[in-house]
mmCIF file of C-alpha atoms in Angstrom:
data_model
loop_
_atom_site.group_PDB
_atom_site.id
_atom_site.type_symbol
_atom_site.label_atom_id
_atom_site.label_comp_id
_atom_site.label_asym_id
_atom_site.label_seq_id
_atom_site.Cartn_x
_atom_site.Cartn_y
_atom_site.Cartn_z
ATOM 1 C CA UNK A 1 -15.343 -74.710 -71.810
ATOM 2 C CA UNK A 2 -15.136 -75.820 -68.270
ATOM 3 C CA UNK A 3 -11.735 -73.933 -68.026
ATOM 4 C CA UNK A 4 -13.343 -70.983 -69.352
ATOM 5 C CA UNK A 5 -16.002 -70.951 -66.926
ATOM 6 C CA UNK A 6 -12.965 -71.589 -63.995
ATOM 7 C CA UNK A 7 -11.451 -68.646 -64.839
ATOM 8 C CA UNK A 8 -14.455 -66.277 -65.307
ATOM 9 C CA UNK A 9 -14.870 -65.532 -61.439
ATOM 10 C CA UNK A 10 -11.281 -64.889 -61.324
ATOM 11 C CA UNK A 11 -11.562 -62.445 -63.899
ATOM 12 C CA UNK A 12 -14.579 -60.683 -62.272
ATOM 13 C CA UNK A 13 -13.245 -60.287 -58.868
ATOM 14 C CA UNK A 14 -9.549 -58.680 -60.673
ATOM 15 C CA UNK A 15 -11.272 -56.718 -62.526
ATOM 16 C CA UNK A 16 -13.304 -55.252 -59.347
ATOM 17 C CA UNK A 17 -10.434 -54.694 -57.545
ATOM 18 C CA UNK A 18 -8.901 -52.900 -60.349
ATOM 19 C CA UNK A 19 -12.087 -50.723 -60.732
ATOM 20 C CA UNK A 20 -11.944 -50.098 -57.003
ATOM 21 C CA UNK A 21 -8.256 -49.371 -57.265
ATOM 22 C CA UNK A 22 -8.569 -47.193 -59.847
ATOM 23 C CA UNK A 23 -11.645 -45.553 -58.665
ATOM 24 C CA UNK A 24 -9.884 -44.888 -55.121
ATOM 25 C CA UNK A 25 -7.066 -43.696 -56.742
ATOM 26 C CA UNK A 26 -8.956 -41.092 -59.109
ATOM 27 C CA UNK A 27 -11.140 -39.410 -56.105
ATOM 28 C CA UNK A 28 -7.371 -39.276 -53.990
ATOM 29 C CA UNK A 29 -6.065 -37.223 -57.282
ATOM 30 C CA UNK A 30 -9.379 -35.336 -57.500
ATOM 31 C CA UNK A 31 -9.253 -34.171 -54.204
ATOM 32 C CA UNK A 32 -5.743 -33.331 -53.860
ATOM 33 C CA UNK A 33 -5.679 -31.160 -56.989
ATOM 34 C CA UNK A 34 -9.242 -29.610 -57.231
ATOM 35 C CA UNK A 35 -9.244 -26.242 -55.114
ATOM 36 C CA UNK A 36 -11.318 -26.310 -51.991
ATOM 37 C CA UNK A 37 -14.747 -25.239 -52.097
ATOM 38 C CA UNK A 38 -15.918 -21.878 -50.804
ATOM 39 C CA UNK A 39 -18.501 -22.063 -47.862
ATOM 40 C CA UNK A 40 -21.632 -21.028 -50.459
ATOM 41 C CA UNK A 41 -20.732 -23.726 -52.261
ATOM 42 C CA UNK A 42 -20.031 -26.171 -49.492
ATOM 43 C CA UNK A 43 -23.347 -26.129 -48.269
ATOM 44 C CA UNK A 44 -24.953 -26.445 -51.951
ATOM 45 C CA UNK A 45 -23.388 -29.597 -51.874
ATOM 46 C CA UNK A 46 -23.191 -30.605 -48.129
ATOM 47 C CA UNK A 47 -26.404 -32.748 -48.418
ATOM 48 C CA UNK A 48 -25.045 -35.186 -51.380
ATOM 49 C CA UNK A 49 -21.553 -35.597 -49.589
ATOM 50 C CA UNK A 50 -24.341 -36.641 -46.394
ATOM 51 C CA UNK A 51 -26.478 -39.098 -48.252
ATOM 52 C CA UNK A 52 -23.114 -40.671 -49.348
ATOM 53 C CA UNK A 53 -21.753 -40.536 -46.425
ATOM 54 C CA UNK A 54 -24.984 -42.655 -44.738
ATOM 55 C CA UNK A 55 -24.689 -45.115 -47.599
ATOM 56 C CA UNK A 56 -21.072 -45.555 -46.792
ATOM 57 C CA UNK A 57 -22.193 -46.291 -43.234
ATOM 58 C CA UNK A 58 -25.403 -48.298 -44.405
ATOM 59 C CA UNK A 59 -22.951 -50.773 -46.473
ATOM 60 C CA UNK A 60 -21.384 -51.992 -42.970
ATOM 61 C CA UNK A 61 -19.208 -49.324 -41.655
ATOM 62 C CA UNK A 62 -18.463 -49.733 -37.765
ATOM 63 C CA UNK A 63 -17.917 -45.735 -37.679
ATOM 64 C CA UNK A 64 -20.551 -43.435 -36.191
ATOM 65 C CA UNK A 65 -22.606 -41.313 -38.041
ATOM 66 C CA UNK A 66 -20.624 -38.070 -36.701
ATOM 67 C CA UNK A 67 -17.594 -39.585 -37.691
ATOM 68 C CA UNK A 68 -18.222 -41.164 -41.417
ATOM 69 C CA UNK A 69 -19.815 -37.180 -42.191
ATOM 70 C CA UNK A 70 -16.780 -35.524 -40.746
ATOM 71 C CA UNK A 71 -14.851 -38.265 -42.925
ATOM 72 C CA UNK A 72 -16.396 -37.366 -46.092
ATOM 73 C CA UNK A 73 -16.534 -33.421 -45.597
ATOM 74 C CA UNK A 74 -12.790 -33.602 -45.225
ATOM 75 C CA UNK A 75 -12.217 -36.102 -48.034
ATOM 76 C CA UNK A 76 -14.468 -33.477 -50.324
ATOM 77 C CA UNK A 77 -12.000 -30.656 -48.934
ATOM 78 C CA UNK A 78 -13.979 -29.111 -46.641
ATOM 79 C CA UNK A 79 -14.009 -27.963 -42.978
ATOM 80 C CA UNK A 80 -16.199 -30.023 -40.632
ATOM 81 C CA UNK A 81 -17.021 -27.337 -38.216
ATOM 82 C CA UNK A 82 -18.978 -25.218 -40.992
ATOM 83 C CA UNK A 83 -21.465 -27.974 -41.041
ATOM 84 C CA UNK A 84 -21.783 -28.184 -37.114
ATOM 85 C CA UNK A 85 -25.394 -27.390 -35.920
ATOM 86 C CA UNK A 86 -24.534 -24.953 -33.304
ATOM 87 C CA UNK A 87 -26.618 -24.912 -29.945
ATOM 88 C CA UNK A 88 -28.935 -21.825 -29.764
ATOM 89 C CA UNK A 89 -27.652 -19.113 -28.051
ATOM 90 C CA UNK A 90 -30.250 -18.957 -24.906
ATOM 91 C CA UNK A 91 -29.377 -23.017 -24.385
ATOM 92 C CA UNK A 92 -25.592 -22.181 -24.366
ATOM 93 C CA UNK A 93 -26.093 -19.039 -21.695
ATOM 94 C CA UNK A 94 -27.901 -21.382 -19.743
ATOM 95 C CA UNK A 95 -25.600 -24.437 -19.764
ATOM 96 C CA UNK A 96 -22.956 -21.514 -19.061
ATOM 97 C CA UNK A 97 -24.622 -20.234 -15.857
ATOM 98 C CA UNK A 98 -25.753 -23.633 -14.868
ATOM 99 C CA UNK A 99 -21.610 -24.109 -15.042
ATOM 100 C CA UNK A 100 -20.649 -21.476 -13.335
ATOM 101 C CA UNK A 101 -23.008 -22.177 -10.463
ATOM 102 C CA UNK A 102 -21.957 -25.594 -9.399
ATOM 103 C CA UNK A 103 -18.354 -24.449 -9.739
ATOM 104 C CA UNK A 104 -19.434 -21.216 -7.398
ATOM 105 C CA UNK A 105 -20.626 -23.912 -4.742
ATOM 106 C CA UNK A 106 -18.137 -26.643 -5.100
ATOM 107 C CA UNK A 107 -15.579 -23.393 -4.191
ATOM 108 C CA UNK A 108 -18.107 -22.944 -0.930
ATOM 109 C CA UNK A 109 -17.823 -26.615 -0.042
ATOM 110 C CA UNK A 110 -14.659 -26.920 -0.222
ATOM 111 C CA UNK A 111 -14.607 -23.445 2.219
ATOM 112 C CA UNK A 112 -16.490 -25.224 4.501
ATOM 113 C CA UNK A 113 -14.683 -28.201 4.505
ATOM 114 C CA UNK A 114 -10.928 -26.804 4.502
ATOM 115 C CA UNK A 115 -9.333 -27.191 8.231
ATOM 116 C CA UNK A 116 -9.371 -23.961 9.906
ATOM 117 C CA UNK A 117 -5.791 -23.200 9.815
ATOM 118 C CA UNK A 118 -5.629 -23.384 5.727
ATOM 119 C CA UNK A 119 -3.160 -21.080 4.709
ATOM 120 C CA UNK A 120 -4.684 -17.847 3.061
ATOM 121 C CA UNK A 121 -4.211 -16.655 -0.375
ATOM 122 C CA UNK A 122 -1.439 -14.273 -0.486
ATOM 123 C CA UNK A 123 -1.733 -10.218 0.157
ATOM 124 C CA UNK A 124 -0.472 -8.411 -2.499
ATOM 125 C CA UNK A 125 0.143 -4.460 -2.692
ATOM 126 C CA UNK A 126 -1.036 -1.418 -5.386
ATOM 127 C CA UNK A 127 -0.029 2.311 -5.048
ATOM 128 C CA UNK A 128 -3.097 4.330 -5.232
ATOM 129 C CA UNK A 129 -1.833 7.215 -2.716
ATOM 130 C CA UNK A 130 0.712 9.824 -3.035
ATOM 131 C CA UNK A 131 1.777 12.525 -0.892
ATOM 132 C CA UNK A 132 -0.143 15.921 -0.819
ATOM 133 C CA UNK A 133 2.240 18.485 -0.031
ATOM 134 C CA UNK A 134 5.862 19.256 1.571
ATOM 135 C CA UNK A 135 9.328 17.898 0.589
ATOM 136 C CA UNK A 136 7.665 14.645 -0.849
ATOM 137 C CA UNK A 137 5.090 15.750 -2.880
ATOM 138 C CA UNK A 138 3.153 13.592 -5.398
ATOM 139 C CA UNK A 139 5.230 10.741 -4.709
ATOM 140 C CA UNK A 140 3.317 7.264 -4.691
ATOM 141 C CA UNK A 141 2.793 5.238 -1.433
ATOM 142 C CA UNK A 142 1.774 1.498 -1.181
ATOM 143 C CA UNK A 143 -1.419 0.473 0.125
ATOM 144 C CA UNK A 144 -2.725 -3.347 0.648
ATOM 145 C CA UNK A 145 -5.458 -4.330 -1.802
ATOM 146 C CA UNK A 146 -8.626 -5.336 -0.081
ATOM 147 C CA UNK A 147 -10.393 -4.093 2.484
ATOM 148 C CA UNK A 148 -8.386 -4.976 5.891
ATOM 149 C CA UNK A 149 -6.656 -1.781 5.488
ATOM 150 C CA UNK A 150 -8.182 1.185 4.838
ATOM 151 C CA UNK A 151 -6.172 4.549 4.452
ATOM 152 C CA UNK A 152 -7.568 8.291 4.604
ATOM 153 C CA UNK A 153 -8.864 9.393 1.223
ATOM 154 C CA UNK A 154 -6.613 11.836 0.129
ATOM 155 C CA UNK A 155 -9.197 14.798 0.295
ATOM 156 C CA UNK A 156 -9.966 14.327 3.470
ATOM 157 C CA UNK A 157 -5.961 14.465 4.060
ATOM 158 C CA UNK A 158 -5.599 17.635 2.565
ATOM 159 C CA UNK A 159 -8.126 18.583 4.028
ATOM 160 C CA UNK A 160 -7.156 18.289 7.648
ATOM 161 C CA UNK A 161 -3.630 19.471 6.875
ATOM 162 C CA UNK A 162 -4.718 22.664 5.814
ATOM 163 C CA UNK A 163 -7.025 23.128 9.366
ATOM 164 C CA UNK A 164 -3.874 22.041 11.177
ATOM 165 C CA UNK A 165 -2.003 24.629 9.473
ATOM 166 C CA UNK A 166 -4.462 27.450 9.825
ATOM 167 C CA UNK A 167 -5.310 26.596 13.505
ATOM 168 C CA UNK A 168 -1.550 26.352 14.300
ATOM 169 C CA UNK A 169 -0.940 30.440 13.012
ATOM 170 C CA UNK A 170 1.653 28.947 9.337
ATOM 171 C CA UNK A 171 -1.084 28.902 6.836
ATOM 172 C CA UNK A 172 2.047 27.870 4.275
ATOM 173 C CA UNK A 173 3.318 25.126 6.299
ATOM 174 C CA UNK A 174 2.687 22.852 8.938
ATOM 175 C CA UNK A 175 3.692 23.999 12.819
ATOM 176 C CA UNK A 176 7.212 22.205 13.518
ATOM 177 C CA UNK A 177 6.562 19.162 16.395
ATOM 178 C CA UNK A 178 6.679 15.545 16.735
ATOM 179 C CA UNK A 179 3.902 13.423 15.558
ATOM 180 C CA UNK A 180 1.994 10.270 16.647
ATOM 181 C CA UNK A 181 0.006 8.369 14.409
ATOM 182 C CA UNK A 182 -2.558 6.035 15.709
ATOM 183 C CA UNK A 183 -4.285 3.223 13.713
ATOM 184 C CA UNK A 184 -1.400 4.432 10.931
ATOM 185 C CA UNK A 185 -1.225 1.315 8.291
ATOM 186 C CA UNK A 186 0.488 2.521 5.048
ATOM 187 C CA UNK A 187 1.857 5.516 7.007
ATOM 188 C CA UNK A 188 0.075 8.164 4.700
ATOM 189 C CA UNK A 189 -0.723 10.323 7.157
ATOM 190 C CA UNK A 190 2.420 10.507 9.304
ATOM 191 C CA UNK A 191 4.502 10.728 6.214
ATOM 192 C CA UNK A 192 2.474 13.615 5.330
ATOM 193 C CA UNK A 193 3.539 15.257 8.767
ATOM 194 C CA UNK A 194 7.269 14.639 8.204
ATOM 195 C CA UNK A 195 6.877 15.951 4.247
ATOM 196 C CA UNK A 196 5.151 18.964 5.428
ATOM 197 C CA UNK A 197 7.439 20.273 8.313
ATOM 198 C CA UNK A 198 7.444 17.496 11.297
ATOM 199 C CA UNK A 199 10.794 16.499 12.884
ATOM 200 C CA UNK A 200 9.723 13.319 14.069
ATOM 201 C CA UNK A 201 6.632 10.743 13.567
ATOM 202 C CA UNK A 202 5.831 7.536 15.634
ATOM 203 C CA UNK A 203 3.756 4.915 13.704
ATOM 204 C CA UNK A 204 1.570 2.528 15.660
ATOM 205 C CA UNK A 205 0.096 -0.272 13.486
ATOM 206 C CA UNK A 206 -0.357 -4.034 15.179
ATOM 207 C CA UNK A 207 -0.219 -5.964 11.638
ATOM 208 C CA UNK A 208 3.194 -7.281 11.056
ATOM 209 C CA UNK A 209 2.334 -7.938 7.385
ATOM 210 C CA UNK A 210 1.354 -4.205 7.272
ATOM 211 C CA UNK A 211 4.891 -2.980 8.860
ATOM 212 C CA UNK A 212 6.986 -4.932 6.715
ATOM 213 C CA UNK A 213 5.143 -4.930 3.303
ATOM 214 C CA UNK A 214 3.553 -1.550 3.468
ATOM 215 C CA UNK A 215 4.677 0.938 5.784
ATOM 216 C CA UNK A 216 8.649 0.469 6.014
ATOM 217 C CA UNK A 217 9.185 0.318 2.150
ATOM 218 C CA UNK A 218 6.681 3.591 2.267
ATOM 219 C CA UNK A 219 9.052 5.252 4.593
ATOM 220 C CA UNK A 220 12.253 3.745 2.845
ATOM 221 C CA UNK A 221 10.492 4.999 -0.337
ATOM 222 C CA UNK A 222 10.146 9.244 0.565
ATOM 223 C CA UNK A 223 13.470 8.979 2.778
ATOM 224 C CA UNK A 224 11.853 9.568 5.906
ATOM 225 C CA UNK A 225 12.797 5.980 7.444
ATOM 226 C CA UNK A 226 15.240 8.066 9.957
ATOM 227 C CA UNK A 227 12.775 10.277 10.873
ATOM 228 C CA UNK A 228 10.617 7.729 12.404
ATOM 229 C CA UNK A 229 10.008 5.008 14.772
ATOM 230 C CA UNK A 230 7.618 2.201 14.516
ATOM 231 C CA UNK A 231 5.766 0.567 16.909
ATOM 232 C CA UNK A 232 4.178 -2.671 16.175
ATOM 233 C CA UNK A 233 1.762 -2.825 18.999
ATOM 234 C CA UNK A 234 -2.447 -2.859 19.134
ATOM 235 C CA UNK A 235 -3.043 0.871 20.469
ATOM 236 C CA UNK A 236 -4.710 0.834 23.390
ATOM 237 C CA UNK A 237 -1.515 -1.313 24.988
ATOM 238 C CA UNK A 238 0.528 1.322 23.709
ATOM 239 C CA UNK A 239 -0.941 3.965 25.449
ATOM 240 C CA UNK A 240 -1.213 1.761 28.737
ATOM 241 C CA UNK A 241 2.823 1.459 27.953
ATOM 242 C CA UNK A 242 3.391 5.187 27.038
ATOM 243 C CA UNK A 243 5.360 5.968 30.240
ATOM 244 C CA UNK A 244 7.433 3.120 29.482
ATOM 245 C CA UNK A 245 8.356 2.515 25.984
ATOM 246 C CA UNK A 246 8.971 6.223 25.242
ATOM 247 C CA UNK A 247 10.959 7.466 28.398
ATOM 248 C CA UNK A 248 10.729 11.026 29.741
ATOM 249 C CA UNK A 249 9.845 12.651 26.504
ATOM 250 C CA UNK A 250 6.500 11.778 25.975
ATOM 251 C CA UNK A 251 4.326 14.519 25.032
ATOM 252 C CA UNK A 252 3.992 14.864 20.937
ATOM 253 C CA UNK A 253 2.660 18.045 19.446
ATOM 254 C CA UNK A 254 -0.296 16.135 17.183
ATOM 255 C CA UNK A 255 -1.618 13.221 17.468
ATOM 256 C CA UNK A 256 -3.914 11.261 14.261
ATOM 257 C CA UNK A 257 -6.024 8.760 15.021
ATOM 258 C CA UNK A 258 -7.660 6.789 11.739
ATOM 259 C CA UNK A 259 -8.881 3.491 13.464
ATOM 260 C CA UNK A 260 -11.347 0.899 11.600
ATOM 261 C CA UNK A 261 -14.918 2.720 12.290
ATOM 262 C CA UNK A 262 -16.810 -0.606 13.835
ATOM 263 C CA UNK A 263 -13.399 -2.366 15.496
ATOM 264 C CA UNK A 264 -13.126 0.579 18.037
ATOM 265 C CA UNK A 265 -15.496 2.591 20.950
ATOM 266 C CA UNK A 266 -14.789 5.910 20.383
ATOM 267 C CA UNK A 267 -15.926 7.095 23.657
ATOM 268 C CA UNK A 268 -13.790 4.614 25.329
ATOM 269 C CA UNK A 269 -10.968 5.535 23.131
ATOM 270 C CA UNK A 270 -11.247 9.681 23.223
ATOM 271 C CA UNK A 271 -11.354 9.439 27.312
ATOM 272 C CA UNK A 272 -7.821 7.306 27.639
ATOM 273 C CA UNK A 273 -6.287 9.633 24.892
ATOM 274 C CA UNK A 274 -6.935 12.423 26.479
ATOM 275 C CA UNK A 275 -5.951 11.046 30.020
ATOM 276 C CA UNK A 276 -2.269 10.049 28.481
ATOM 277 C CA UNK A 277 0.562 11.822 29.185
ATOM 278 C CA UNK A 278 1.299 11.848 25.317
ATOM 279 C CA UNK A 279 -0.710 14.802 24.819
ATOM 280 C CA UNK A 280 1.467 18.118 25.072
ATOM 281 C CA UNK A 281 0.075 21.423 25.831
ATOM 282 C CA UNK A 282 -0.615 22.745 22.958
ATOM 283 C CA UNK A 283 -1.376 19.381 21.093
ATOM 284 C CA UNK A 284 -3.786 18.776 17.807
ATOM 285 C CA UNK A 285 -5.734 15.701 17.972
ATOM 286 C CA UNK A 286 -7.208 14.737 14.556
ATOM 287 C CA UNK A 287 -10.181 12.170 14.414
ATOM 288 C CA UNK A 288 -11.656 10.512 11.946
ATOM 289 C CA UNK A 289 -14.813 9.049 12.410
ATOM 290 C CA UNK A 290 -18.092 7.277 10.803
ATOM 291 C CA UNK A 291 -21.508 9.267 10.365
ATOM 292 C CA UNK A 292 -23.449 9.467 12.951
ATOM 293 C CA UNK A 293 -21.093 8.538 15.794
ATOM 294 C CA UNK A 294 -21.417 10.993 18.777
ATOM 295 C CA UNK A 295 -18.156 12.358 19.555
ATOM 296 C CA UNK A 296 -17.332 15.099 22.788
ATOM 297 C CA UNK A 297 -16.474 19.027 22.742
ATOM 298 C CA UNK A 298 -13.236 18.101 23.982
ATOM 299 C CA UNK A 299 -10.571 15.640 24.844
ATOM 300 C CA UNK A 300 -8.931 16.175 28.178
ATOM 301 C CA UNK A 301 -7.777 19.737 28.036
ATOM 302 C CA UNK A 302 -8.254 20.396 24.348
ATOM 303 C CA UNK A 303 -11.582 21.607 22.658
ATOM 304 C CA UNK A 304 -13.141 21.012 19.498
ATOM 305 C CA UNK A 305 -11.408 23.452 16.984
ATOM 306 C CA UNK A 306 -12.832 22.179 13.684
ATOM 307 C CA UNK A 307 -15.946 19.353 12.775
ATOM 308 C CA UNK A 308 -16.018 18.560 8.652
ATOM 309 C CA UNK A 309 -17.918 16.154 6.984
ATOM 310 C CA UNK A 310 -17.123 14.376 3.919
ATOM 311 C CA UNK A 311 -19.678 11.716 2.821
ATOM 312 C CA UNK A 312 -19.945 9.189 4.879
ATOM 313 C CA UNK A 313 -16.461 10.266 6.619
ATOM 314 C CA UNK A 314 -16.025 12.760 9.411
ATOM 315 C CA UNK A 315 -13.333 14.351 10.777
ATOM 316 C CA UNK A 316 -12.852 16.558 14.122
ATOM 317 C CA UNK A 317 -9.769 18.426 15.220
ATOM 318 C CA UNK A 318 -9.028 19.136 18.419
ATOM 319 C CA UNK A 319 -6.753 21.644 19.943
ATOM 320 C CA UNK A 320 -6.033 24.439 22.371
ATOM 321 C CA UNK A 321 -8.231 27.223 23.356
ATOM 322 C CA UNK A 322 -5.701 29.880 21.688
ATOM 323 C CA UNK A 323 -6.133 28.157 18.163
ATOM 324 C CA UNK A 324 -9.924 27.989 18.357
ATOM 325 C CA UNK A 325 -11.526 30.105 15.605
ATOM 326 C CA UNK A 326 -12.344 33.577 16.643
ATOM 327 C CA UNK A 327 -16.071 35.085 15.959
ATOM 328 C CA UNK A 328 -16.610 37.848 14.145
ATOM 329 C CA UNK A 329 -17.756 41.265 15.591
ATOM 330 C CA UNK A 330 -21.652 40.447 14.085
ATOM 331 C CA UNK A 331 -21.738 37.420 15.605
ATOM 332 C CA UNK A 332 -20.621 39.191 18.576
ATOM 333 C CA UNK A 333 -23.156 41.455 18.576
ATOM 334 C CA UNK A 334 -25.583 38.754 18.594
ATOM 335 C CA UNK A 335 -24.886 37.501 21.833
ATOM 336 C CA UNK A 336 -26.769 38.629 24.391
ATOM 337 C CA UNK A 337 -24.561 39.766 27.333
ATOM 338 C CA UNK A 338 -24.229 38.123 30.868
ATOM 339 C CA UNK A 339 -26.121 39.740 33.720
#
């Protein structure tokens, strides 16, 4: 008897673990070969596999809650993130704005706090432009992307190419002459000279960047490279140089000047142009210039031949008296005569 009752408890506990064994072993096999459940289903039974679950964690599991649920739901064959609460939508935005906020001032901080001679991101390039007219029509030109540069839209190009071709008598093409362009950047304007009829251009830009990035591959680009000379030089030192740096011929026939509206004085500017022995005898000066900025009937010997707006951008021509329109007989007539 007293061996009988020795061996009971070792009976009871084999026999558990061969209940748990088998048990274990029967829910493994269940799970492996019963097909997943579809989501309707899922949820159906999504709150038994939870009570479970928070018994299994009750009887002295060390996991956390999350983790003995995600546990079961995959041990059932299902996927964990259908029975995620999600946040509501409004909270998320929020969080999400909140987010993008502090990282929108750390950026400013660190601004503020990088040394002053940081290195700047890099300039990069897009080509937006192309050529109106001439020998190098509609082909594409580079132009920096930002707004350090900014080149003549191309309406207001085509625009003053077809007053400088009416003014100068060749409605078809532009008047042969060498051409200066001031303030020139990607080039567009000078290469639109040399495309439409100019034997020579002379770009003055005083970004380096500009010159080698922009302008020379432009001019490499249309084939016009030979055709031109560039002069990497702030303006108003290259008309102080003029007598020097381009020898005894110095007059050109037209002359552009596209300068950054608020960078430059206009008045300042107009009055040593027109001073500078670079302007021939019968030269065209084209401006282009901001609303509302005053500009004079003439420029040294030249007179105002043409005044267009276009939006916010103006642009003047100036030339000699024998290209300046003529008025018609009614208008004339209208004029009271000189006593």
């Amino acid at each position: 008897m007293a061996t009988l009752l020795l061996l009971l408890p070792s009976l009871s506990s084999s026999s558990s673990l061969l209940s748990s064994h088998y048990s274990s072993s029967f829910s493994i096999k269940s799970s492996s070969l019963s097909p997943p459940l579809k989501p309707s289903s899922a949820r159906r039974w999504s709150s038994v596999i939870v009570v479970s679950s928070s018994s299994t964690a009750n009887a002295g599991s060390t996991r956390s809650d999350d983790e003995t649920k995600r546990m079961a739901l995959e041990r059932y064959g299902l996927d964990p993130s259908d029975f995620t609460p999600q946040r509501p939508r409004r909270r998320r935005e929020e969080e999400e704005k909140a987010r993008r906020g502090r990282r929108r001032q750390q950026q400013q901080q660190d601004v503020m706090a990088s040394p002053a001679g940081e290195r700047k991101p890099p300039r990069t390039t897009h080509k937006l432009l192309q050529v109106l007219g001439g020998k190098a029509r509609r082909k594409k030109l580079l132009s920096p992307k930002g707004m350090d540069v900014r080149p003549m839209m191309e309406v207001v190009r085509g625009a003053a190419f077809d007053i400088l071709q009416v003014a100068g008598g060749c409605p078809a093409s532009l008047r042969p002459g060498r051409w200066l362009d001031l303030y020139s950047g990607t080039g567009s304007v000078g290469i639109e000279a040399i495309s439409r009829g100019c034997s020579e251009a002379h770009f003055v830009e005083m970004d380096p960047w500009v010159v080698s990035e922009v302008l020379k591959p432009n001019l490499e680009w249309t084939g016009f490279l030979d055709y031109s000379v560039i002069h990497t030089i702030r303006v108003e030192s290259f008309l102080e140089q003029a007598g020097k740096s381009l020898g005894t011929d110095k007059s050109f026939d037209y002359v552009s000047v596209t300068p950054p509206y608020t960078a430059v004085n206009y008045t300042t500017l107009m009055e040593q142009l027109g001073n500078s022995p670079l302007i021939g005898e019968d030269c065209f000066i084209l401006v282009e210039y901001a609303l509302k900025t005053p500009m004079a009937d003439s420029c040294g010997h030249l007179i105002k031949v043409a005044d267009r707006r276009f939006g916010r951008t103006n642009l003047v021509v100036y030339g000699p008296t024998w290209a300046q329109k003529k008025k018609r007989k009614s208008e004339r007539s209208l004029v009271p005569p000189l006593d």
